[in-house]
Coordinates of C-alpha atoms in Angstrom, one line a residue:
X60 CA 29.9 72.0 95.5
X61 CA 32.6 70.1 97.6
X62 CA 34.6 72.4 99.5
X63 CA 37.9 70.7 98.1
X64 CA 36.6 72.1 94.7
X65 CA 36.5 75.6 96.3
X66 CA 39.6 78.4 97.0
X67 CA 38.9 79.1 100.1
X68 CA 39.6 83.1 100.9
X69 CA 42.9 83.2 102.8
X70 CA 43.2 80.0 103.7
X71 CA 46.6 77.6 102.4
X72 CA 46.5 74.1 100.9
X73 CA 47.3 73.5 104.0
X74 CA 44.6 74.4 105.7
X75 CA 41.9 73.5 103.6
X76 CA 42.7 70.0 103.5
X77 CA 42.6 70.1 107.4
X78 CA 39.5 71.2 107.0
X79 CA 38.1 68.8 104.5
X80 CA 39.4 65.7 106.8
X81 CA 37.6 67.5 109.8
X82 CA 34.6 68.5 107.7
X83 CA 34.9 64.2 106.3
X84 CA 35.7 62.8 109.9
X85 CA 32.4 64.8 111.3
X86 CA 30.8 62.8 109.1
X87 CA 32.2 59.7 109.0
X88 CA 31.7 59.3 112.6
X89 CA 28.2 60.9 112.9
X90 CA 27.4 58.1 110.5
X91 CA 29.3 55.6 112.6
X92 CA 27.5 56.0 115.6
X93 CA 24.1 55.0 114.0
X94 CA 25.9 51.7 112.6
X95 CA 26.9 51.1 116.2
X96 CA 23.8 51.4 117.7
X97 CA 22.4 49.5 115.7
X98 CA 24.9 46.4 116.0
X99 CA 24.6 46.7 119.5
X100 CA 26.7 45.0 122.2
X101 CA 30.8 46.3 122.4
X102 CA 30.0 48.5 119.2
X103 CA 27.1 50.1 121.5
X104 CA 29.0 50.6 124.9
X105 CA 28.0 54.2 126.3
X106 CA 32.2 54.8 126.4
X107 CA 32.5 53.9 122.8
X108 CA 29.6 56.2 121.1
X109 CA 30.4 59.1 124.0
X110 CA 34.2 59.3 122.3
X111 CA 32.6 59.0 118.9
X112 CA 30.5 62.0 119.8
X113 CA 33.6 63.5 121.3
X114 CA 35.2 63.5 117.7
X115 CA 32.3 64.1 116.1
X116 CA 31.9 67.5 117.9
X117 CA 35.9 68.7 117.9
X118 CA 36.1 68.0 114.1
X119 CA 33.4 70.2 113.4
X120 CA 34.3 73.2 115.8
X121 CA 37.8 73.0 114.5
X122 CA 36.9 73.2 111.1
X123 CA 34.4 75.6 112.0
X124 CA 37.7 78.0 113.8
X125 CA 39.5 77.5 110.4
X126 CA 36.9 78.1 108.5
X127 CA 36.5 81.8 109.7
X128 CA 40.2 82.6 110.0
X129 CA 40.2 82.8 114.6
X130 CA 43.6 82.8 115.8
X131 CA 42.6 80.2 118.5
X132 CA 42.0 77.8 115.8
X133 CA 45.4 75.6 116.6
X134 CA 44.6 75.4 120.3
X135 CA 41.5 73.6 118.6
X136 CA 43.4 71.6 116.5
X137 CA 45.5 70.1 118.7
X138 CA 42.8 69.0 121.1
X139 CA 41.1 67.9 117.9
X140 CA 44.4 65.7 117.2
X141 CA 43.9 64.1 120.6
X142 CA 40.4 63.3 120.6
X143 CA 40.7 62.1 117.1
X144 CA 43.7 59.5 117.8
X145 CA 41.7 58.0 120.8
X146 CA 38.9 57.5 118.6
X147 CA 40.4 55.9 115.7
X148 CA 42.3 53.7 118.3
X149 CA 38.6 52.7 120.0
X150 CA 37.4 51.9 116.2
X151 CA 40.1 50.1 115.5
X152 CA 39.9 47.8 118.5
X153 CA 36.5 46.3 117.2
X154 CA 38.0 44.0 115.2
X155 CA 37.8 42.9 111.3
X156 CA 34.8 45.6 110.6
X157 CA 34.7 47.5 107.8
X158 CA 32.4 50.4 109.0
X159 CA 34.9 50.6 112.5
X160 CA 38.3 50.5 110.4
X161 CA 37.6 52.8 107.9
X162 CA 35.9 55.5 110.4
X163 CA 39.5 54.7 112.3
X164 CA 41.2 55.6 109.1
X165 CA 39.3 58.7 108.7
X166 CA 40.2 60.1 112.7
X167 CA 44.3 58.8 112.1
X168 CA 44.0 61.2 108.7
X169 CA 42.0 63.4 110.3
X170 CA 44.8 63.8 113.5
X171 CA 47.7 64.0 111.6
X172 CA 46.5 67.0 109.8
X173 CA 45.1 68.5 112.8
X174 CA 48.2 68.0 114.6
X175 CA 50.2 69.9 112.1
X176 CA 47.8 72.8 112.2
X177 CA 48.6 72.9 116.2
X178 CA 52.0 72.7 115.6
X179 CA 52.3 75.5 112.7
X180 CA 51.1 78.2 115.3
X181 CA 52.8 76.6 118.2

């Protein structure tokens, strides 16, 4: 069942949709990085895939944080926010690519929710 179809325990609306666009932009950009290995060339430079991993891995551990109600969970947002606006910038970049701009969409979604998370505790 998707988790947007769920009432999370204790968590707002708030929340939970951070979570989802984590929970989406894990996945997004997991999938992403098999497409650009496999076109090769800018798409496969070891910079490009090592920030895609990057997102890959703070999307999930901040949804993970959320997830199970830890009060540290908005220090891991906001880092989340960062990483995630660097990558959708780097996607972004390669062009008139439909894989690369929606992944890009996906992080810039995925940041602004993050971002407010951080900023709720702050």
């Amino acid at each position: 069942m998707p988790i947007q179809t769920l009432k999370l325990h204790n968590l707002n609306d708030e929340m939970q949709q951070c979570i989802q666009n984590c929970l989406d932009c894990h996945s997004i950009c997991l999938n992403t990085i098999t497409y650009c290995l496999e076109q090769g060339g800018h798409h496969a430079e070891p910079s490009h895939i090592r920030l895609m991993m990057d997102c890959v891995e703070s999307c999930q551990t901040s949804a993970n944080f959320m997830l199970r109600g830890s009060d540290l969970h908005a220090h891991f947002c906001g880092a989340c926010a960062e990483v995630c606006d660097r990558c959708a910038e780097d996607c972004a970049s390669m062009g008139d690519d439909t894989q690369m701009q929606a992944c890009a969409e996906m992080c810039r979604r995925c940041a602004e929710t993050c971002r407010r998370m951080s900023m709720a505790m702050a």
